Short mmCIF file of C-alpha atoms in Angstrom, two decimals:
data_model
loop_
_atom_site.label_atom_id
_atom_site.label_comp_id
_atom_site.label_asym_id
_atom_site.label_seq_id
_atom_site.Cartn_x
_atom_site.Cartn_y
_atom_site.Cartn_z
CA THR A 912 0.19 -0.09 0.08
CA ALA A 913 3.06 2.25 -0.11
CA LYS A 914 2.83 5.05 -2.49
CA TYR A 915 6.81 5.80 -2.54
CA SER A 916 10.42 4.37 -2.81
CA VAL A 917 13.51 6.16 -2.17
CA LEU A 918 14.07 6.63 -6.00
CA THR A 919 10.60 7.37 -7.03
CA PHE A 920 9.82 9.72 -3.91
CA LEU A 921 10.77 13.49 -5.17
CA PRO A 922 9.06 12.76 -8.84
CA ARG A 923 6.10 11.33 -7.98
CA PHE A 924 5.75 13.61 -4.72
CA LEU A 925 6.32 16.70 -6.94
CA TYR A 926 4.26 15.66 -9.98
CA GLU A 927 1.61 15.31 -7.26
CA GLN A 928 2.07 18.52 -5.75
CA ILE A 929 1.93 20.25 -9.28
CA ARG A 930 -1.27 18.79 -10.40
CA ARG A 931 -2.93 20.86 -7.30
CA ALA A 932 -4.42 24.21 -8.88
CA ALA A 933 -3.03 26.19 -5.99
CA ASN A 934 0.44 24.86 -6.12
CA ALA A 935 0.64 25.16 -9.94
CA PHE A 936 -0.55 28.83 -9.57
CA PHE A 937 1.69 29.87 -7.17
CA LEU A 938 4.72 28.13 -9.23
CA PHE A 939 3.62 30.22 -12.07
CA ILE A 940 3.69 33.23 -10.25
CA ALA A 941 7.01 32.29 -9.10
CA LEU A 942 8.39 31.88 -12.43
CA LEU A 943 6.93 35.04 -13.67
CA GLN A 944 9.03 36.68 -10.68
CA GLN A 945 12.00 35.34 -12.31
CA ILE A 946 11.47 37.74 -15.04
CA PRO A 947 13.12 41.17 -14.33
CA ASP A 948 11.03 43.27 -17.05
CA VAL A 949 7.75 41.89 -15.46
CA SER A 950 8.41 41.48 -11.58
CA PRO A 951 7.80 44.51 -9.47
CA THR A 952 8.89 42.24 -6.48
CA GLY A 953 11.64 40.42 -5.29
CA ARG A 954 12.68 36.94 -7.49
CA TYR A 955 12.15 35.01 -4.00
CA THR A 956 8.73 36.57 -2.56
CA THR A 957 6.80 33.71 -3.65
CA LEU A 958 9.59 30.92 -4.26
CA VAL A 959 10.57 30.52 -0.89
CA PRO A 960 7.42 30.36 0.78
CA LEU A 961 6.39 27.70 -1.99
CA ILE A 962 9.46 25.60 -1.23
CA ILE A 963 8.29 25.86 2.39
CA ILE A 964 5.09 24.53 1.87
CA LEU A 965 6.36 21.87 -0.45
CA THR A 966 9.06 20.80 2.36
CA ILE A 967 6.42 20.73 5.06
CA ALA A 968 3.91 18.56 2.62
CA GLY A 969 6.76 16.11 1.88
CA ILE A 970 7.51 15.59 5.41
CA LYS A 971 4.05 14.47 6.13
CA GLU A 972 3.88 12.48 3.19
CA ILE A 973 7.06 10.89 4.50
CA VAL A 974 6.08 10.13 7.83
CA GLU A 975 2.66 8.76 6.57
CA ASP A 976 4.27 6.53 3.84
CA PHE A 977 6.79 5.30 6.47
CA LYS A 978 4.13 4.12 8.55
CA ARG A 979 2.39 2.41 5.46
CA HIS A 980 5.77 0.70 4.71
CA LYS A 981 6.18 -0.37 8.21
CA ALA A 982 2.47 -1.92 8.01
CA ASP A 983 3.18 -3.43 4.42
CA SER A 984 6.56 -4.93 6.29
CA ALA A 985 4.63 -6.80 8.58
CA VAL A 986 2.14 -8.28 6.22
CA ASN A 987 4.80 -9.34 3.85
CA LYS A 988 6.35 -11.37 6.52
CA LYS A 989 3.58 -13.38 7.86
CA LYS A 990 4.06 -17.07 7.35
CA THR A 991 1.94 -19.48 4.96
CA ILE A 992 2.23 -22.79 3.60
CA VAL A 993 3.13 -23.73 0.25
CA LEU A 994 3.84 -26.99 -1.96
CA ARG A 995 7.25 -27.05 -3.56
CA ASN A 996 8.91 -30.07 -4.90
CA GLY A 997 6.26 -32.35 -3.67
CA MET A 998 6.60 -30.84 0.41
CA TRP A 999 5.00 -28.52 2.23
CA HIS A 1000 7.18 -25.50 3.04
CA THR A 1001 6.67 -22.72 5.34
CA ILE A 1002 7.62 -19.18 3.75
CA MET A 1003 6.81 -15.76 3.91
CA TRP A 1004 4.10 -13.98 2.10
CA LYS A 1005 6.17 -11.89 -0.30
CA GLU A 1006 8.07 -15.21 -1.13
CA VAL A 1007 4.94 -16.75 -2.69
CA ALA A 1008 5.00 -16.78 -6.32
CA VAL A 1009 2.40 -16.98 -9.48
CA GLY A 1010 1.65 -21.04 -9.75
CA ASP A 1011 2.15 -21.85 -5.98
CA ILE A 1012 -0.28 -24.12 -4.43
CA VAL A 1013 -0.97 -22.52 -1.12
CA LYS A 1014 -2.33 -24.09 1.73
CA VAL A 1015 -4.55 -21.78 4.00
CA LEU A 1016 -5.99 -22.80 7.24
CA ASN A 1017 -9.34 -21.61 9.45
CA GLY A 1018 -8.74 -18.11 10.65
CA GLN A 1019 -5.68 -17.18 8.43
CA TYR A 1020 -5.78 -14.73 5.74
CA LEU A 1021 -4.95 -15.40 2.18
CA PRO A 1022 -1.33 -14.37 1.01
CA ALA A 1023 -2.46 -13.58 -2.80
CA ASP A 1024 -5.27 -13.65 -5.08
CA MET A 1025 -6.18 -17.30 -5.40
CA VAL A 1026 -8.26 -19.72 -6.86
CA LEU A 1027 -9.74 -22.51 -4.97
CA PHE A 1028 -8.45 -25.96 -5.65
CA SER A 1029 -9.40 -27.90 -2.61
CA SER A 1030 -11.60 -27.57 0.49
CA SER A 1031 -12.08 -29.65 3.79
CA GLU A 1032 -15.38 -28.67 3.88
CA PRO A 1033 -18.42 -30.36 1.61
CA GLN A 1034 -18.84 -29.37 -1.98
CA GLY A 1035 -15.56 -27.86 -2.14
CA MET A 1036 -16.78 -24.84 -0.19
CA CYS A 1037 -14.87 -22.36 1.97
CA TYR A 1038 -15.83 -19.14 3.83
CA VAL A 1039 -13.85 -15.76 3.31
CA GLU A 1040 -14.23 -12.66 4.94
CA THR A 1041 -13.67 -9.40 3.12
CA ALA A 1042 -13.46 -6.87 5.75
CA ASN A 1043 -10.14 -5.64 4.76
CA LEU A 1044 -11.40 -5.11 1.19
CA ASP A 1045 -14.91 -3.86 1.36
CA GLY A 1046 -15.63 -3.41 5.11
CA GLU A 1047 -18.13 -6.30 5.02
CA THR A 1048 -17.80 -8.73 8.09
CA ASN A 1049 -20.24 -11.34 6.76
CA LEU A 1050 -18.87 -14.48 5.52
CA LYS A 1051 -18.98 -14.64 1.79
CA ILE A 1052 -18.90 -18.40 0.02
CA ARG A 1053 -16.37 -19.15 -2.37
CA GLN A 1054 -16.33 -22.78 -4.06
CA LEU A 1055 -14.21 -25.00 -6.26
CA CYS A 1056 -15.51 -25.35 -9.58
CA CYS A 1057 -14.58 -28.23 -11.50
CA PRO A 1058 -15.13 -28.53 -15.31
CA ARG A 1059 -16.60 -31.42 -16.89
CA ALA A 1060 -14.26 -33.84 -18.66
CA ARG A 1061 -14.11 -33.10 -22.46
CA PRO A 1062 -11.78 -34.69 -24.96
CA ASP A 1063 -9.84 -31.19 -25.78
CA LEU A 1064 -7.25 -31.43 -22.80
CA THR A 1065 -6.05 -27.98 -23.87
CA GLU A 1066 -9.13 -25.95 -23.78
CA ARG A 1067 -9.15 -23.33 -21.30
CA HIS A 1068 -11.69 -22.71 -18.53
CA PRO A 1069 -12.26 -19.40 -17.26
CA ALA A 1070 -12.15 -18.95 -13.21
CA GLN A 1071 -15.26 -18.23 -11.96
CA GLU A 1072 -16.01 -15.24 -9.39
CA HIS A 1073 -17.22 -17.41 -6.56
CA SER A 1074 -13.95 -19.62 -6.83
CA VAL A 1075 -11.42 -16.92 -6.60
CA GLY A 1076 -10.25 -15.39 -3.42
CA LEU A 1077 -8.70 -11.91 -3.33
CA ARG A 1078 -5.68 -10.97 -1.39
CA ARG A 1079 -6.39 -8.63 1.92
CA CYS A 1080 -8.56 -9.71 0.25
CA CYS A 1081 0.20 2.22 5.04
CA ILE A 1082 12.33 35.57 -1.47
CA HIS A 1083 14.17 37.92 0.95
CA ARG A 1084 15.94 40.40 -1.05
CA THR A 1085 14.95 42.69 -3.98
CA ARG A 1086 17.22 42.94 -7.07
CA HIS A 1087 17.43 46.71 -8.50
CA GLN A 1088 16.72 46.97 -12.26
CA ALA A 1089 18.19 49.74 -14.33
CA HIS A 1090 15.98 49.86 -17.14
CA ALA A 1091 12.53 48.99 -15.21
CA ASP A 1092 10.80 51.98 -16.85
CA THR A 1093 11.56 50.78 -20.46
CA SER A 1094 8.62 48.24 -20.40
CA SER A 1095 5.98 50.65 -18.89
CA ASP A 1096 4.26 50.93 -22.33
CA ASN A 1097 4.14 46.94 -23.11
CA PHE A 1098 0.56 45.75 -22.13
CA GLY A 1099 1.81 41.91 -22.14
CA TYR A 1100 4.60 43.06 -19.49
CA ASN A 1101 1.66 45.22 -17.53
CA LEU A 1102 -0.55 42.23 -17.53
CA LEU A 1103 2.07 39.69 -15.89
CA THR A 1104 2.88 42.50 -13.65
CA PHE A 1105 -0.58 43.02 -12.50
CA ILE A 1106 -1.15 39.27 -12.33
CA ILE A 1107 2.01 39.04 -9.69
CA LEU A 1108 0.68 42.14 -7.46
CA TYR A 1109 -2.67 40.68 -7.13
CA ASN A 1110 -1.53 37.25 -6.25
CA ASN A 1111 -1.91 37.80 -2.88
CA LEU A 1112 -5.33 37.72 -2.91
CA ILE A 1113 -4.90 34.12 -2.38
CA PRO A 1114 -2.71 33.51 0.77
CA ILE A 1115 0.17 31.04 0.10
CA SER A 1116 -0.15 30.24 3.92
CA LEU A 1117 -3.43 28.82 3.18
CA LEU A 1118 -1.91 25.65 1.63
CA VAL A 1119 0.61 24.84 4.59
CA THR A 1120 -2.43 25.44 6.66
CA LEU A 1121 -4.72 23.14 4.99
CA GLU A 1122 -1.70 20.31 5.45
CA VAL A 1123 -1.61 20.82 8.89
CA VAL A 1124 -5.18 20.66 9.56
CA LYS A 1125 -5.58 17.31 7.45
CA TYR A 1126 -2.63 15.99 9.58
CA THR A 1127 -4.20 16.94 12.60
CA GLN A 1128 -7.61 15.44 11.56
CA ALA A 1129 -6.36 12.02 10.71
CA LEU A 1130 -4.83 11.97 14.32
CA PHE A 1131 -8.17 12.74 15.62
CA ILE A 1132 -10.03 9.99 13.63
CA ASN A 1133 -7.21 7.68 15.37
CA TRP A 1134 -8.10 8.78 18.72
CA ASP A 1135 -11.77 8.76 17.89
CA THR A 1136 -13.44 6.51 21.20
CA ASP A 1137 -16.93 6.51 19.15
CA MET A 1138 -14.92 4.60 16.54
CA TYR A 1139 -13.48 2.18 18.60
CA TYR A 1140 -14.69 -1.70 18.34
CA ILE A 1141 -14.00 -2.71 22.01
CA GLU A 1142 -14.77 -6.69 20.91
CA ASN A 1143 -11.87 -6.72 18.66
CA ASP A 1144 -9.84 -3.98 20.21
CA THR A 1145 -9.87 -2.29 16.83
CA PRO A 1146 -9.39 1.62 16.58
CA ALA A 1147 -10.13 3.61 13.50
CA MET A 1148 -6.98 4.24 11.18
CA ALA A 1149 -6.68 6.89 8.80
CA ARG A 1150 -3.95 5.64 6.31
CA THR A 1151 -3.73 8.96 4.74
CA SER A 1152 -4.97 12.51 5.55
CA ASN A 1153 -5.34 13.49 2.02
CA LEU A 1154 -8.78 12.19 1.69
CA ASN A 1155 -10.17 13.45 4.80
CA GLU A 1156 -12.83 16.26 3.04
CA GLU A 1157 -14.33 13.40 1.07
CA LEU A 1158 -16.12 11.96 4.37
CA GLY A 1159 -17.78 15.76 4.55
CA GLN A 1160 -19.59 14.68 1.08
CA VAL A 1161 -21.27 11.71 2.70
CA SER A 1162 -24.75 13.00 3.85
CA ASP A 1163 -26.58 9.64 3.55
CA ILE A 1164 -25.82 5.89 4.05
CA HIS A 1165 -28.49 3.27 2.40
CA HIS A 1166 -28.70 -0.29 3.00
CA SER A 1167 -31.07 -2.81 1.54
CA ARG A 1168 -34.10 -3.69 3.87
CA ILE A 1169 -33.27 -7.30 3.28
CA ALA A 1170 -29.46 -6.85 3.56
CA PRO A 1171 -27.71 -9.15 6.08
CA CYS A 1172 -27.35 -8.29 9.62
CA THR A 1173 -23.86 -7.25 10.57
CA SER A 1174 -24.22 -8.14 13.99
CA ASP A 1175 -23.38 -11.83 15.13
CA SER A 1176 -26.38 -11.67 17.64
CA CYS A 1177 -29.10 -11.73 15.14
CA ASP A 1178 -32.04 -14.15 16.73
CA PHE A 1179 -34.83 -16.01 15.62
CA ASN A 1180 -38.16 -14.56 16.72
CA ASP A 1181 -40.82 -17.48 16.65
CA PRO A 1182 -43.83 -16.72 14.67
CA ARG A 1183 -47.16 -16.77 16.22
CA LEU A 1184 -48.32 -19.45 13.78
CA LEU A 1185 -45.78 -21.94 15.43
CA LYS A 1186 -47.53 -22.28 18.73
CA ASN A 1187 -49.08 -25.54 17.80
CA ILE A 1188 -46.83 -27.58 16.07
CA GLU A 1189 -48.27 -30.96 17.20
CA ASP A 1190 -49.34 -33.71 14.44
CA GLN A 1191 -53.09 -33.00 15.81
CA HIS A 1192 -53.54 -29.24 14.85
CA PRO A 1193 -54.69 -28.48 11.63
CA THR A 1194 -51.88 -26.59 10.32
CA ALA A 1195 -49.38 -29.08 11.37
CA PRO A 1196 -48.28 -30.15 8.03
CA CYS A 1197 -47.73 -26.50 6.81
CA ILE A 1198 -45.80 -25.59 9.93
CA GLN A 1199 -43.74 -28.84 9.50
CA GLU A 1200 -42.71 -27.90 5.80
CA PHE A 1201 -42.28 -24.32 6.93
CA LEU A 1202 -39.41 -25.69 9.50
CA THR A 1203 -38.17 -28.33 7.01
CA LEU A 1204 -37.53 -25.26 4.37
CA LEU A 1205 -35.77 -23.36 7.17
CA ALA A 1206 -33.60 -26.57 7.74
CA VAL A 1207 -32.89 -27.30 4.08
CA CYS A 1208 -32.79 -23.89 2.28
CA HIS A 1209 -29.63 -22.45 2.76
CA THR A 1210 -25.77 -22.88 2.44
CA VAL A 1211 -24.71 -23.06 6.30
CA VAL A 1212 -21.80 -25.85 6.79
CA PRO A 1213 -22.37 -27.37 10.30
CA GLU A 1214 -19.44 -28.17 12.62
CA LYS A 1215 -19.30 -30.42 15.35
CA ASP A 1216 -17.59 -29.42 18.76
CA GLY A 1217 -17.93 -32.32 20.90
CA ASP A 1218 -22.01 -32.97 21.08
CA GLU A 1219 -22.48 -29.36 20.15
CA ILE A 1220 -22.99 -28.11 16.45
CA ILE A 1221 -21.38 -24.96 15.40
CA TYR A 1222 -23.17 -23.55 12.02
CA GLN A 1223 -20.91 -21.56 9.85
CA ALA A 1224 -23.06 -19.34 7.86
CA SER A 1225 -22.51 -16.76 5.34
CA SER A 1226 -24.67 -14.12 7.13
CA PRO A 1227 -25.85 -14.22 10.50
CA ASP A 1228 -29.61 -14.11 9.03
CA GLU A 1229 -29.07 -17.79 7.77
CA ALA A 1230 -27.51 -18.92 11.11
CA ALA A 1231 -30.32 -17.29 13.03
CA LEU A 1232 -33.02 -19.31 10.89
CA VAL A 1233 -31.08 -22.52 11.29
CA LYS A 1234 -30.89 -22.42 15.03
CA GLY A 1235 -34.67 -21.22 14.87
CA ALA A 1236 -35.47 -24.57 13.14
CA LYS A 1237 -33.40 -26.61 15.69
CA LYS A 1238 -35.09 -24.89 18.65
CA LEU A 1239 -38.48 -26.02 17.28
CA GLY A 1240 -37.34 -29.76 16.58
CA PHE A 1241 -35.61 -29.80 13.07
CA VAL A 1242 -32.13 -29.78 13.38
CA PHE A 1243 -29.71 -29.69 10.38
CA THR A 1244 -26.95 -31.97 11.09
CA GLY A 1245 -25.12 -32.49 8.42
CA ARG A 1246 -24.18 -31.71 4.43
CA THR A 1247 -22.24 -33.82 1.72
CA PRO A 1248 -21.68 -32.52 -1.40
CA TYR A 1249 -24.98 -33.38 -2.69
CA SER A 1250 -27.45 -33.78 0.21
CA VAL A 1251 -28.22 -31.94 3.45
CA ILE A 1252 -29.24 -34.11 6.53
CA ILE A 1253 -31.84 -33.01 9.17
CA GLU A 1254 -33.32 -34.49 12.13
CA ALA A 1255 -37.01 -33.63 11.92
CA MET A 1256 -39.00 -34.26 15.19
CA GLY A 1257 -36.50 -36.97 15.86
CA GLN A 1258 -36.38 -38.63 12.78
CA GLU A 1259 -33.46 -38.43 10.33
CA GLN A 1260 -34.01 -37.33 6.92
CA THR A 1261 -31.81 -37.16 3.88
CA PHE A 1262 -32.77 -34.35 1.02
CA GLY A 1263 -30.78 -34.57 -2.13
CA ILE A 1264 -29.63 -31.38 -3.14
CA LEU A 1265 -29.94 -30.94 -7.30
CA ASN A 1266 -29.16 -27.26 -7.79
CA VAL A 1267 -28.79 -24.11 -5.32
CA LEU A 1268 -30.00 -20.93 -6.84
CA GLU A 1269 -27.93 -18.35 -5.20
CA PHE A 1270 -28.82 -15.04 -3.32
CA SER A 1271 -28.08 -11.70 -4.50
CA SER A 1272 -28.80 -8.33 -3.85
CA ASP A 1273 -30.55 -8.07 -7.11
CA ARG A 1274 -32.75 -11.15 -6.58
CA LYS A 1275 -33.68 -10.62 -3.07
CA ARG A 1276 -34.09 -14.70 -2.70
CA MET A 1277 -32.26 -17.90 -2.89
CA SER A 1278 -33.73 -21.19 -3.59
CA VAL A 1279 -32.69 -24.94 -3.80
CA ILE A 1280 -34.04 -27.62 -6.09
CA VAL A 1281 -34.14 -31.00 -3.79
CA ARG A 1282 -35.34 -34.40 -3.81
CA THR A 1283 -37.39 -35.25 -0.88
CA PRO A 1284 -36.87 -38.59 1.02
CA SER A 1285 -40.07 -39.77 -0.53
CA GLY A 1286 -38.26 -38.97 -4.05
CA GLN A 1287 -40.52 -35.89 -4.75
CA LEU A 1288 -38.83 -33.15 -6.57
CA ARG A 1289 -39.55 -29.55 -4.80
CA LEU A 1290 -38.25 -26.10 -5.20
CA TYR A 1291 -37.84 -24.33 -1.89
CA CYS A 1292 -37.10 -20.89 -1.90
CA LYS A 1293 -37.00 -17.63 0.66
CA GLY A 1294 -36.41 -14.19 0.17
CA ALA A 1295 -38.05 -10.54 0.49
CA ASP A 1296 -41.87 -10.45 0.94
CA ASN A 1297 -42.32 -8.55 -2.68
CA VAL A 1298 -40.21 -10.97 -4.62
CA ILE A 1299 -42.06 -14.18 -3.16
CA PHE A 1300 -45.36 -12.72 -3.43
CA GLU A 1301 -45.04 -12.00 -7.16
CA ARG A 1302 -43.91 -15.53 -7.82
CA LEU A 1303 -46.90 -17.36 -6.28
CA SER A 1304 -49.45 -18.90 -7.93
CA LYS A 1305 -53.14 -17.30 -7.81
CA ASP A 1306 -54.51 -20.28 -5.77
CA SER A 1307 -51.60 -20.30 -3.08
CA LYS A 1308 -53.36 -20.83 0.24
CA TYR A 1309 -52.85 -18.16 3.45
CA MET A 1310 -51.83 -15.15 1.11
CA GLU A 1311 -54.38 -12.75 3.12
CA GLU A 1312 -53.18 -14.46 6.29
CA THR A 1313 -49.43 -13.55 5.48
CA LEU A 1314 -49.98 -10.26 4.70
CA CYS A 1315 -51.86 -9.49 8.07
CA HIS A 1316 -48.71 -11.37 9.62
CA LEU A 1317 -46.16 -9.29 7.76
CA GLU A 1318 -47.96 -5.84 8.73
CA TYR A 1319 -48.25 -6.90 12.45
CA PHE A 1320 -44.43 -7.96 12.32
CA ALA A 1321 -43.35 -4.84 10.67
CA THR A 1322 -45.28 -2.84 13.51
CA GLU A 1323 -43.37 -4.88 15.96
CA GLY A 1324 -39.94 -3.79 14.35
CA LEU A 1325 -39.12 -7.44 13.52
CA ARG A 1326 -37.08 -8.47 10.19
CA THR A 1327 -39.55 -10.43 8.22
CA LEU A 1328 -38.88 -13.26 5.64
CA CYS A 1329 -41.10 -14.98 3.13
CA VAL A 1330 -40.72 -18.46 2.17
CA ALA A 1331 -42.45 -20.59 -0.40
CA TYR A 1332 -42.27 -24.25 -2.31
CA ALA A 1333 -43.41 -25.48 -5.36
CA ASP A 1334 -43.51 -29.36 -6.38
CA LEU A 1335 -41.94 -30.09 -9.73
CA SER A 1336 -42.34 -32.79 -12.21
CA GLU A 1337 -39.44 -34.65 -13.64
CA ASN A 1338 -39.89 -33.42 -17.17
CA GLN A 1339 -40.26 -30.01 -16.08
CA TYR A 1340 -36.98 -30.17 -13.84
CA GLU A 1341 -34.92 -32.15 -17.10
CA GLU A 1342 -36.15 -29.34 -19.64
CA TRP A 1343 -34.92 -26.45 -17.06
CA LEU A 1344 -31.95 -28.39 -16.45
CA LYS A 1345 -30.44 -28.43 -20.11
CA VAL A 1346 -30.98 -24.53 -20.14
CA TYR A 1347 -29.26 -24.10 -16.92
CA GLN A 1348 -26.12 -26.22 -17.80
CA GLU A 1349 -26.09 -24.13 -21.20
CA ALA A 1350 -26.02 -21.04 -19.19
CA SER A 1351 -23.62 -22.22 -16.47
CA ILE A 1352 -20.63 -22.78 -19.20
CA ILE A 1353 -21.10 -19.51 -21.66
CA LEU A 1354 -18.47 -17.27 -21.19
CA LYS A 1355 -20.29 -13.49 -22.01
CA ASP A 1356 -22.89 -12.14 -19.49
CA ARG A 1357 -22.77 -15.66 -17.55
CA ALA A 1358 -24.34 -14.20 -14.34
CA GLN A 1359 -27.21 -12.43 -16.20
CA ARG A 1360 -28.12 -15.77 -18.14
CA LEU A 1361 -28.19 -17.63 -15.07
CA GLU A 1362 -30.29 -15.16 -13.00
CA GLU A 1363 -32.52 -15.36 -16.17
CA CYS A 1364 -32.48 -19.29 -15.60
CA TYR A 1365 -33.23 -18.97 -12.10
CA GLU A 1366 -36.23 -16.76 -12.97
CA ILE A 1367 -37.88 -19.63 -15.24
CA ILE A 1368 -37.93 -22.31 -12.58
CA GLU A 1369 -38.77 -20.01 -9.62
#
């Protein structure tokens, strides 16, 4: 993240400073003052203050870049494990080369931009946190994508977004002129003299004042206790003071109503329709299907710590829903590359996972196509209320009651989510699968084609 080296500091720093309008203006004035026939002032009246200002700015840049160099050095000296000559070796991050096979363990950072080759998790999945890149603390899914075997071994396969992980992702004397009056009638000279005389309308001290103020503001940002995160002992860090004023342009912060929670304490609030779940209740089948959907329609990976199951989820929302189903007797216990195992009311059930239609902020929903233990093809879907209601069939039950529940939960300040399912025929699924497979292998506009394909089946 460092901007300069010993050799590049002076040219890069001067180039950046001259690009500033104020510095360019005063440099122009200083050059004009070097012309005896034009300047009514000393040759160094503007040049010396400008040099002082550039010196102060240079010292500030050196101090900030030195801190970035120290931070970079600490990061580059971190250790990672690579496969070389058939054996695993521990090396520093800066020694990782293109083509190295790197082993990254749980809780470690990626030392470089990498393509996922293998994972200990089912379906070749892993979860990454991109807080160092975009500030998002929610886990994101990365999955190994193996192309089907083809006769042409030299054929190239592009790396997809969901299989790539990014690296993280610090002027004192006046010279007398004997013939100063000879140019008094020259309009061009008079104009330049006028510019020099009136350049003081813009005080040159303003520049150095701004540099000092920016540096002081950066210190206050680092010291701000309101921006200190106690749980991780993480204070705010202003890596550069040149962007302070950019913060003043932020007037509003918007986020989607269905965006994932950023708090790990997201809890599941039992809806009132779950008061009666026993078999004798008239709505028991619907309630059981609802809880089955919560236990199956997700990308959560369970980890067993003794007798306790720890759910690794891409967002607190997903973890809260799975934990909510668990509290009500529908426990998600395991995942294999092609199935999900749940324990429903004390009975173990295995659902075959055929396709996962991933969530996106544009779609506002996710779906899975499963084969139930009875052999039925079924699509489970969950998402925002508006996108779910748009896709319901006209003869769907409980629509009016669900709208009433949504309104009530909204007035209570609760986050709401709608779920739905549809049974699919074998022919219907086979026809859709052909379209899906064609869309998944195209190189241009693949994401858009896949979303169109998702829309068809949903």
